[in-house]
CSV table of C-alpha atoms and ligand atoms in Angstrom, one decimal:
chain,number,residue,atom,x,y,z
A,1,UNK,CA,-30.8,60.0,-73.3
A,2,UNK,CA,-30.3,58.8,-76.8
A,3,UNK,CA,-31.8,55.6,-78.2
A,4,UNK,CA,-29.6,54.2,-81.0
A,5,UNK,CA,-31.5,51.9,-83.4
A,6,UNK,CA,-29.8,48.8,-84.9
A,7,UNK,CA,-28.7,49.3,-88.6
A,8,UNK,CA,-31.3,46.6,-89.7
A,9,UNK,CA,-34.1,48.1,-87.6
A,10,UNK,CA,-37.4,48.1,-89.6
A,11,UNK,CA,-39.6,51.1,-90.1
A,12,UNK,CA,-42.2,49.4,-87.9
A,13,UNK,CA,-39.7,49.0,-85.1
A,14,UNK,CA,-38.6,52.6,-85.3
A,15,UNK,CA,-42.3,53.7,-85.2
A,16,UNK,CA,-43.0,51.4,-82.3
A,17,UNK,CA,-40.1,52.9,-80.3
A,18,UNK,CA,-41.2,56.5,-81.1
A,19,UNK,CA,-44.7,55.5,-79.8
A,20,UNK,CA,-43.3,54.0,-76.7
A,21,UNK,CA,-41.3,57.1,-75.9
A,22,UNK,CA,-44.4,59.2,-76.4
A,23,UNK,CA,-46.6,56.9,-74.3
A,24,UNK,CA,-44.1,57.4,-71.4
A,25,UNK,CA,-44.7,61.1,-71.6
A,26,UNK,CA,-41.5,62.2,-73.4
A,27,UNK,CA,-41.0,63.8,-76.7
A,28,UNK,CA,-38.8,61.8,-79.2
A,29,UNK,CA,-36.4,63.6,-81.5
A,30,UNK,CA,-35.7,61.4,-84.5
A,31,UNK,CA,-32.5,61.8,-86.6
A,32,UNK,CA,-31.9,59.5,-89.5
A,33,UNK,CA,-28.2,58.8,-90.2
A,34,UNK,CA,-26.8,56.9,-93.2
A,35,UNK,CA,-26.9,53.6,-91.5
A,36,UNK,CA,-28.7,54.1,-88.2
A,37,UNK,CA,-31.5,56.1,-86.7
A,38,UNK,CA,-31.1,57.9,-83.4
A,39,UNK,CA,-34.0,58.9,-81.2
A,40,UNK,CA,-33.3,61.6,-78.6
A,41,UNK,CA,-35.5,61.3,-75.6
A,42,UNK,CA,-36.2,64.9,-74.5
A,43,UNK,CA,-38.0,66.0,-71.4
A,44,UNK,CA,-36.5,63.5,-69.0
A,45,UNK,CA,-33.9,63.7,-66.4
A,46,UNK,CA,-31.6,60.8,-67.1
A,47,UNK,CA,-31.0,60.1,-63.5
A,48,UNK,CA,-34.6,59.1,-62.9
A,49,UNK,CA,-35.0,56.7,-65.8
A,50,UNK,CA,-33.8,53.2,-66.3
A,51,UNK,CA,-32.3,53.0,-69.8
A,52,UNK,CA,-33.1,49.3,-69.9
A,53,UNK,CA,-36.8,50.0,-70.4
A,54,UNK,CA,-35.8,51.3,-73.9
A,55,UNK,CA,-33.0,48.9,-74.5
A,56,UNK,CA,-35.2,45.9,-74.5
A,57,UNK,CA,-37.5,47.2,-77.3
A,58,UNK,CA,-37.2,45.4,-80.6
A,59,UNK,CA,-34.7,47.0,-83.0
A,60,UNK,CA,-32.8,49.0,-80.4
A,61,UNK,CA,-29.0,48.6,-80.5
A,62,UNK,CA,-28.2,50.6,-77.4
A,63,UNK,CA,-29.2,53.5,-75.2
A,64,UNK,CA,-26.7,56.2,-74.2
A,65,UNK,CA,-27.1,58.4,-71.2
A,66,UNK,CA,-26.3,62.1,-72.0
A,67,UNK,CA,-26.1,63.3,-68.4
A,68,UNK,CA,-24.9,61.6,-65.3
A,69,UNK,CA,-27.4,59.7,-63.0
A,70,UNK,CA,-26.1,61.7,-60.0
A,71,UNK,CA,-26.5,65.4,-59.9
A,72,UNK,CA,-25.3,67.1,-56.8
A,73,UNK,CA,-22.0,65.2,-56.8
A,74,UNK,CA,-21.4,65.8,-60.5
A,75,UNK,CA,-19.1,68.4,-62.2
A,76,UNK,CA,-21.9,69.2,-64.6
A,77,UNK,CA,-23.8,70.6,-61.6
A,78,UNK,CA,-20.8,72.2,-59.8
A,79,UNK,CA,-17.7,73.0,-61.8
A,80,UNK,CA,-15.3,74.1,-59.1
A,81,UNK,CA,-13.7,71.6,-56.6
A,82,UNK,CA,-15.4,71.2,-53.3
A,83,UNK,CA,-13.2,71.9,-50.4
A,84,UNK,CA,-14.3,70.3,-47.2
A,85,UNK,CA,-13.5,72.4,-44.1
A,86,UNK,CA,-12.9,70.0,-41.2
A,87,UNK,CA,-12.0,72.8,-38.7
A,88,UNK,CA,-8.7,74.1,-37.2
A,89,UNK,CA,-7.7,75.2,-40.7
A,90,UNK,CA,-7.7,71.7,-42.1
A,91,UNK,CA,-9.3,71.6,-45.6
A,92,UNK,CA,-9.6,68.6,-47.8
A,93,UNK,CA,-9.8,69.2,-51.5
A,94,UNK,CA,-7.7,72.3,-51.7
A,95,UNK,CA,-4.0,72.6,-52.4
A,96,UNK,CA,-2.9,70.7,-49.3
A,97,UNK,CA,-2.6,67.0,-49.3
A,98,UNK,CA,-4.1,65.9,-46.0
A,99,UNK,CA,-2.7,62.9,-44.0
A,100,UNK,CA,-5.0,61.0,-41.7
A,101,UNK,CA,-3.3,58.3,-39.6
A,102,UNK,CA,-3.8,56.1,-36.6
A,103,UNK,CA,-4.6,52.6,-35.5
A,104,UNK,CA,-7.2,50.4,-37.1
A,105,UNK,CA,-9.1,50.3,-33.8
A,106,UNK,CA,-9.0,52.0,-30.4
A,107,UNK,CA,-7.7,49.2,-28.2
A,108,UNK,CA,-7.0,51.0,-24.9
A,109,UNK,CA,-5.9,54.4,-23.6
A,110,UNK,CA,-2.2,53.5,-23.4
A,111,UNK,CA,-1.9,52.6,-27.1
A,112,UNK,CA,-3.9,55.6,-28.3
A,113,UNK,CA,-1.7,57.9,-26.1
A,114,UNK,CA,1.4,56.3,-27.6
A,115,UNK,CA,0.2,56.6,-31.2
A,116,UNK,CA,-1.1,60.1,-31.1
A,117,UNK,CA,2.3,61.8,-30.9
A,118,UNK,CA,3.6,59.5,-33.7
A,119,UNK,CA,0.7,60.7,-35.9
A,120,UNK,CA,1.3,64.3,-35.1
A,121,UNK,CA,5.0,64.1,-35.7
A,122,UNK,CA,4.4,62.8,-39.2
A,123,UNK,CA,2.4,65.9,-40.1
A,124,UNK,CA,-0.9,64.2,-40.0
A,125,UNK,CA,-3.7,66.6,-39.1
A,126,UNK,CA,-6.4,64.0,-38.5
A,127,UNK,CA,-6.2,60.9,-36.3
A,128,UNK,CA,-8.1,57.8,-37.2
A,129,UNK,CA,-9.3,55.0,-35.0
A,130,UNK,CA,-12.4,52.8,-35.0
A,131,UNK,CA,-14.6,52.5,-32.0
A,132,UNK,CA,-17.2,50.4,-33.9
A,133,UNK,CA,-15.5,47.8,-36.1
A,134,UNK,CA,-17.2,46.0,-39.0
A,135,UNK,CA,-15.4,42.7,-38.5
A,136,UNK,CA,-15.8,39.8,-40.9
A,137,UNK,CA,-16.1,37.4,-38.0
A,138,UNK,CA,-18.5,38.0,-35.1
A,139,UNK,CA,-15.8,36.6,-32.7
A,140,UNK,CA,-13.2,39.3,-33.6
A,141,UNK,CA,-12.8,42.4,-31.5
A,142,UNK,CA,-15.8,44.6,-32.2
A,143,UNK,CA,-14.5,47.9,-30.8
A,144,UNK,CA,-14.7,49.9,-27.6
A,145,UNK,CA,-17.7,52.0,-28.5
A,146,UNK,CA,-18.2,55.4,-26.8
A,147,UNK,CA,-15.5,54.7,-24.2
A,148,UNK,CA,-13.0,54.4,-27.1
A,149,UNK,CA,-14.1,57.7,-28.6
A,150,UNK,CA,-13.5,59.5,-25.3
A,151,UNK,CA,-10.0,58.1,-25.2
A,152,UNK,CA,-9.3,59.0,-28.9
A,153,UNK,CA,-10.7,62.6,-28.4
A,154,UNK,CA,-8.5,63.2,-25.3
A,155,UNK,CA,-5.3,62.0,-27.0
A,156,UNK,CA,-6.1,63.9,-30.2
A,157,UNK,CA,-6.7,67.1,-28.4
A,158,UNK,CA,-3.4,66.8,-26.6
A,159,UNK,CA,-1.7,66.8,-30.0
A,160,UNK,CA,-4.0,69.3,-31.7
A,161,UNK,CA,-5.4,66.6,-34.0
A,162,UNK,CA,-8.8,66.2,-35.5
A,163,UNK,CA,-10.6,62.9,-35.5
A,164,UNK,CA,-12.1,60.5,-38.1
A,165,UNK,CA,-14.0,57.5,-36.9
A,166,UNK,CA,-16.4,55.0,-38.4
A,167,UNK,CA,-20.2,55.1,-37.8
A,168,UNK,CA,-21.7,51.7,-38.4
A,169,UNK,CA,-25.3,52.4,-37.6
A,170,UNK,CA,-27.6,55.3,-37.7
A,171,UNK,CA,-28.3,54.8,-33.9
A,172,UNK,CA,-24.6,55.8,-33.3
A,173,UNK,CA,-24.7,59.2,-35.1
A,174,UNK,CA,-25.9,61.4,-32.3
A,175,UNK,CA,-23.5,60.1,-29.7
A,176,UNK,CA,-20.6,60.2,-32.2
A,177,UNK,CA,-21.2,63.9,-33.0
A,178,UNK,CA,-20.0,64.7,-29.5
A,179,UNK,CA,-16.5,63.3,-30.2
A,180,UNK,CA,-15.6,63.1,-33.9
A,181,UNK,CA,-14.8,65.7,-36.6
A,182,UNK,CA,-15.4,63.4,-39.6
A,183,UNK,CA,-17.8,60.5,-39.6
A,184,UNK,CA,-16.5,57.6,-41.7
A,185,UNK,CA,-18.8,55.3,-43.6
A,186,UNK,CA,-17.0,52.0,-44.1
A,187,UNK,CA,-16.8,50.0,-47.3
A,188,UNK,CA,-19.4,47.5,-46.0
A,189,UNK,CA,-21.9,50.3,-45.4
A,190,UNK,CA,-21.5,52.3,-48.6
A,191,UNK,CA,-25.0,51.3,-49.7
A,192,UNK,CA,-26.6,51.4,-46.2
A,193,UNK,CA,-29.1,53.9,-47.6
A,194,UNK,CA,-30.9,54.6,-44.3
A,195,UNK,CA,-27.5,55.5,-42.7
A,196,UNK,CA,-26.6,57.7,-45.7
A,197,UNK,CA,-29.9,59.5,-45.5
A,198,UNK,CA,-29.4,60.2,-41.8
A,199,UNK,CA,-25.9,61.5,-42.5
A,200,UNK,CA,-27.4,63.8,-45.0
A,201,UNK,CA,-29.0,65.6,-42.1
A,202,UNK,CA,-25.9,66.2,-40.0
A,203,UNK,CA,-23.6,69.2,-40.2
A,204,UNK,CA,-20.3,67.3,-40.1
A,205,UNK,CA,-18.0,66.1,-42.9
A,206,UNK,CA,-18.5,62.5,-44.0
A,207,UNK,CA,-15.7,60.2,-45.3
A,208,UNK,CA,-17.4,57.8,-47.6
A,209,UNK,CA,-15.4,54.7,-48.5
A,210,UNK,CA,-16.0,52.8,-51.7
A,211,UNK,CA,-17.6,49.4,-51.3
A,212,UNK,CA,-15.5,46.4,-52.1
A,213,UNK,CA,-17.8,45.6,-55.1
A,214,UNK,CA,-18.9,49.1,-56.0
A,215,UNK,CA,-18.4,50.9,-59.2
A,216,UNK,CA,-17.4,54.5,-59.3
A,217,UNK,CA,-20.9,55.4,-60.3
A,218,UNK,CA,-22.4,53.5,-57.3
A,219,UNK,CA,-19.9,55.4,-55.0
A,220,UNK,CA,-21.1,58.7,-56.4
A,221,UNK,CA,-24.7,57.7,-56.1
A,222,UNK,CA,-24.0,56.9,-52.4
A,223,UNK,CA,-22.5,60.3,-52.0
A,224,UNK,CA,-25.6,61.7,-53.7
A,225,UNK,CA,-27.8,60.2,-50.9
A,226,UNK,CA,-25.9,62.2,-48.3
A,227,UNK,CA,-25.8,65.4,-50.4
A,228,UNK,CA,-29.5,65.2,-51.3
A,229,UNK,CA,-30.3,65.3,-47.6
A,230,UNK,CA,-28.5,68.6,-47.3
A,231,UNK,CA,-25.0,67.6,-46.3
A,232,UNK,CA,-22.6,68.7,-49.0
A,233,UNK,CA,-19.4,68.0,-47.0
A,234,UNK,CA,-18.5,64.6,-48.5
A,235,UNK,CA,-15.0,63.3,-48.9
A,236,UNK,CA,-14.8,60.1,-51.0
A,237,UNK,CA,-12.3,57.3,-50.3
A,238,UNK,CA,-10.8,54.8,-52.7
A,239,UNK,CA,-9.9,51.9,-50.5
A,240,UNK,CA,-9.5,49.1,-53.0
A,241,UNK,CA,-12.0,46.8,-54.6
A,242,UNK,CA,-12.2,43.0,-54.7
A,243,UNK,CA,-10.8,41.5,-57.9
A,244,UNK,CA,-9.5,38.1,-58.9
A,245,UNK,CA,-6.0,39.2,-57.6
A,246,UNK,CA,-5.0,37.6,-54.3
A,247,UNK,CA,-1.5,39.0,-53.9
A,248,UNK,CA,-3.0,42.1,-52.2
A,249,UNK,CA,-5.9,42.3,-49.7
A,250,UNK,CA,-7.8,44.4,-52.3
A,251,UNK,CA,-6.9,46.1,-55.5
A,252,UNK,CA,-6.4,49.8,-55.2
A,253,UNK,CA,-8.1,51.4,-58.2
A,254,UNK,CA,-5.7,54.2,-58.9
A,255,UNK,CA,-7.4,55.3,-62.0
A,256,UNK,CA,-10.6,55.8,-60.1
A,257,UNK,CA,-8.9,58.9,-58.6
A,258,UNK,CA,-8.6,60.9,-61.8
A,259,UNK,CA,-11.8,59.4,-63.1
A,260,UNK,CA,-13.7,60.7,-60.1
A,261,UNK,CA,-11.9,64.1,-60.3
A,262,UNK,CA,-13.1,64.5,-63.9
A,263,UNK,CA,-16.8,63.7,-63.2
A,264,UNK,CA,-17.2,64.9,-59.7
A,265,UNK,CA,-16.2,68.0,-57.7
A,266,UNK,CA,-15.9,66.1,-54.4
A,267,UNK,CA,-12.5,65.5,-52.8
A,268,UNK,CA,-11.1,62.0,-52.8
A,269,UNK,CA,-8.5,60.4,-50.6
A,270,UNK,CA,-6.9,57.0,-50.8
A,271,UNK,CA,-6.5,54.2,-48.2
A,272,UNK,CA,-3.3,52.3,-49.0
A,273,UNK,CA,-3.6,50.2,-45.9
A,274,UNK,CA,-6.9,48.3,-46.5
A,275,UNK,CA,-6.2,48.2,-50.2
A,276,UNK,CA,-2.9,46.4,-49.8
A,277,UNK,CA,-3.1,44.6,-46.5
A,278,UNK,CA,0.6,44.5,-46.0
A,279,UNK,CA,3.0,47.0,-44.4
A,280,UNK,CA,5.7,46.9,-47.1
A,281,UNK,CA,3.1,47.7,-49.8
A,282,UNK,CA,1.6,50.7,-48.1
A,283,UNK,CA,4.1,53.4,-48.9
A,284,UNK,CA,4.6,52.7,-52.7
A,285,UNK,CA,0.8,52.6,-53.2
A,286,UNK,CA,0.4,55.8,-51.1
A,287,UNK,CA,2.9,57.6,-53.2
A,288,UNK,CA,1.2,56.5,-56.4
A,289,UNK,CA,-2.2,57.7,-55.0
A,290,UNK,CA,-0.9,61.2,-54.2
A,291,UNK,CA,0.8,61.3,-57.6
A,292,UNK,CA,-2.5,60.4,-59.2
A,293,UNK,CA,-4.2,63.4,-57.6
A,294,UNK,CA,-5.6,62.1,-54.3
A,295,UNK,CA,-6.4,64.9,-51.9
A,296,UNK,CA,-5.2,63.0,-49.0
A,297,UNK,CA,-4.4,59.6,-47.5
A,298,UNK,CA,-5.9,57.6,-44.6
A,299,UNK,CA,-3.2,55.3,-43.3
A,300,UNK,CA,-3.0,52.8,-40.4
A,301,UNK,CA,-0.1,53.1,-38.0
A,302,UNK,CA,0.7,51.3,-34.7
A,303,UNK,CA,3.4,51.5,-32.1
A,304,UNK,CA,3.3,47.7,-31.6
A,305,UNK,CA,1.7,46.3,-34.7
A,306,UNK,CA,2.7,42.7,-33.8
A,307,UNK,CA,0.3,43.0,-30.8
A,308,UNK,CA,-2.5,44.9,-32.6
A,309,UNK,CA,-6.0,43.6,-32.1
A,310,UNK,CA,-6.8,44.4,-35.7
A,311,UNK,CA,-4.9,44.9,-39.0
A,312,UNK,CA,-1.4,44.8,-37.5
A,313,UNK,CA,0.1,43.4,-40.7
A,314,UNK,CA,-0.8,46.5,-42.7
A,315,UNK,CA,0.0,49.1,-39.9
A,316,UNK,CA,3.0,51.2,-40.5
A,317,UNK,CA,5.7,51.4,-37.9
A,318,UNK,CA,6.4,54.9,-36.4
A,319,UNK,CA,9.5,55.4,-38.5
A,320,UNK,CA,7.7,54.3,-41.7
A,321,UNK,CA,5.0,56.9,-41.4
A,322,UNK,CA,7.7,59.6,-40.9
A,323,UNK,CA,9.5,58.4,-44.0
A,324,UNK,CA,6.2,58.3,-46.0
A,325,UNK,CA,5.4,61.8,-44.9
A,326,UNK,CA,8.7,63.1,-46.3
A,327,UNK,CA,8.1,61.3,-49.6
A,328,UNK,CA,4.6,62.7,-49.9
A,329,UNK,CA,6.0,66.2,-49.4
A,330,UNK,CA,8.3,65.7,-52.4
A,331,UNK,CA,5.5,64.3,-54.6
A,332,UNK,CA,3.1,67.0,-53.6
A,333,UNK,CA,5.6,69.7,-54.5
A,334,UNK,CA,6.3,68.1,-57.9
A,335,UNK,CA,2.6,68.2,-58.8
A,336,UNK,CA,2.0,71.7,-57.5
A,337,UNK,CA,0.4,70.8,-54.2
A,338,UNK,CA,1.5,71.1,-50.6
A,339,UNK,CA,2.3,68.8,-47.7
A,340,UNK,CA,4.4,70.0,-44.8
A,341,UNK,CA,5.7,67.3,-42.5
A,342,UNK,CA,7.3,68.8,-39.4
A,343,UNK,CA,11.0,68.8,-39.7
B,401,LIG,C1,-11.4,51.1,-41.5
B,401,LIG,O1,-11.0,52.1,-42.1
B,401,LIG,O2,-11.3,50.9,-40.4
B,401,LIG,C2,-12.1,50.1,-42.3
B,401,LIG,C3,-12.8,49.1,-41.7
B,401,LIG,O3,-12.0,50.2,-43.6
B,401,LIG,P1,-13.0,49.6,-44.8
B,401,LIG,O4,-14.4,50.0,-44.5
B,401,LIG,O5,-12.4,50.3,-46.0
B,401,LIG,O6,-12.8,48.2,-44.9
B,402,LIG,MN1,-8.2,48.4,-40.4
């Protein structure tokens, strides 16, 4: 960490900062420039220290972190990309762009059985579907729970698909491990630290969605919670953040994808459904995310979206997911990656 003194800082203020650094148990390294003095704080791990404790001292202009506040999730710690092995040869973070698709929520057996072949036909390897739904209103459909997961597992198995489904509470983890291949942490739960800590103890990949008001750094610190517990199989998800823009449900932060790629080794996928909120916007945004380097997509699809219990407006129609899959294959090839939709 580097403390940069203001150009007009007095000799007393500089001395006082040096004393403060020493009194905190660190050794200060002073370097006097032409206009400003810099004080390197040596002997601390940046991630454990709040820079504001130095920033508020008299005569300090700013404090600059020299290493990231997260460690296990950072590229400084691990240079090569993490590839998350979900099973059945499906790997997220390698050369393949991975498509996950399915309904927002598991509604009943009939609809899940109707959607599974559509998902498989588009070349998706992983089927999504929530059994526990974090709904804004307590009066909205809350999900089928374990019964829904049984339905999803059976349909997915019939089509050789893996499953991703949201865990809302730590009490659900053990039961869900019987059915799901990836445990999803939803945007609303990104900073549910007790949940993250418990997910650190499981040996199953985690799909960690960015919170609607979370910075990239906060997302990576949330991933750090899971990794610090011992589970290194974390896939990040950019699902849009809340901004002043109302034309879309959320604002997909496309730049977050290359930003995260540069500072973290973890794979990242994009969710063009929850970020846009409307069917006609999903494919263009999905294409952009893949072009920006996303390792995969998680997309909502429905056989009868007009009757969907949840998020019908943003669910792709069967033909649309097929078309999107073809487009992704083209983009993947252009940028030196692979996506093979069935012909
Ligand atoms: C979901 O994927 O079903 C979901 C609720 O998404 P998010 O947590 O991103 O809102
Ligand atoms: Mn949804």
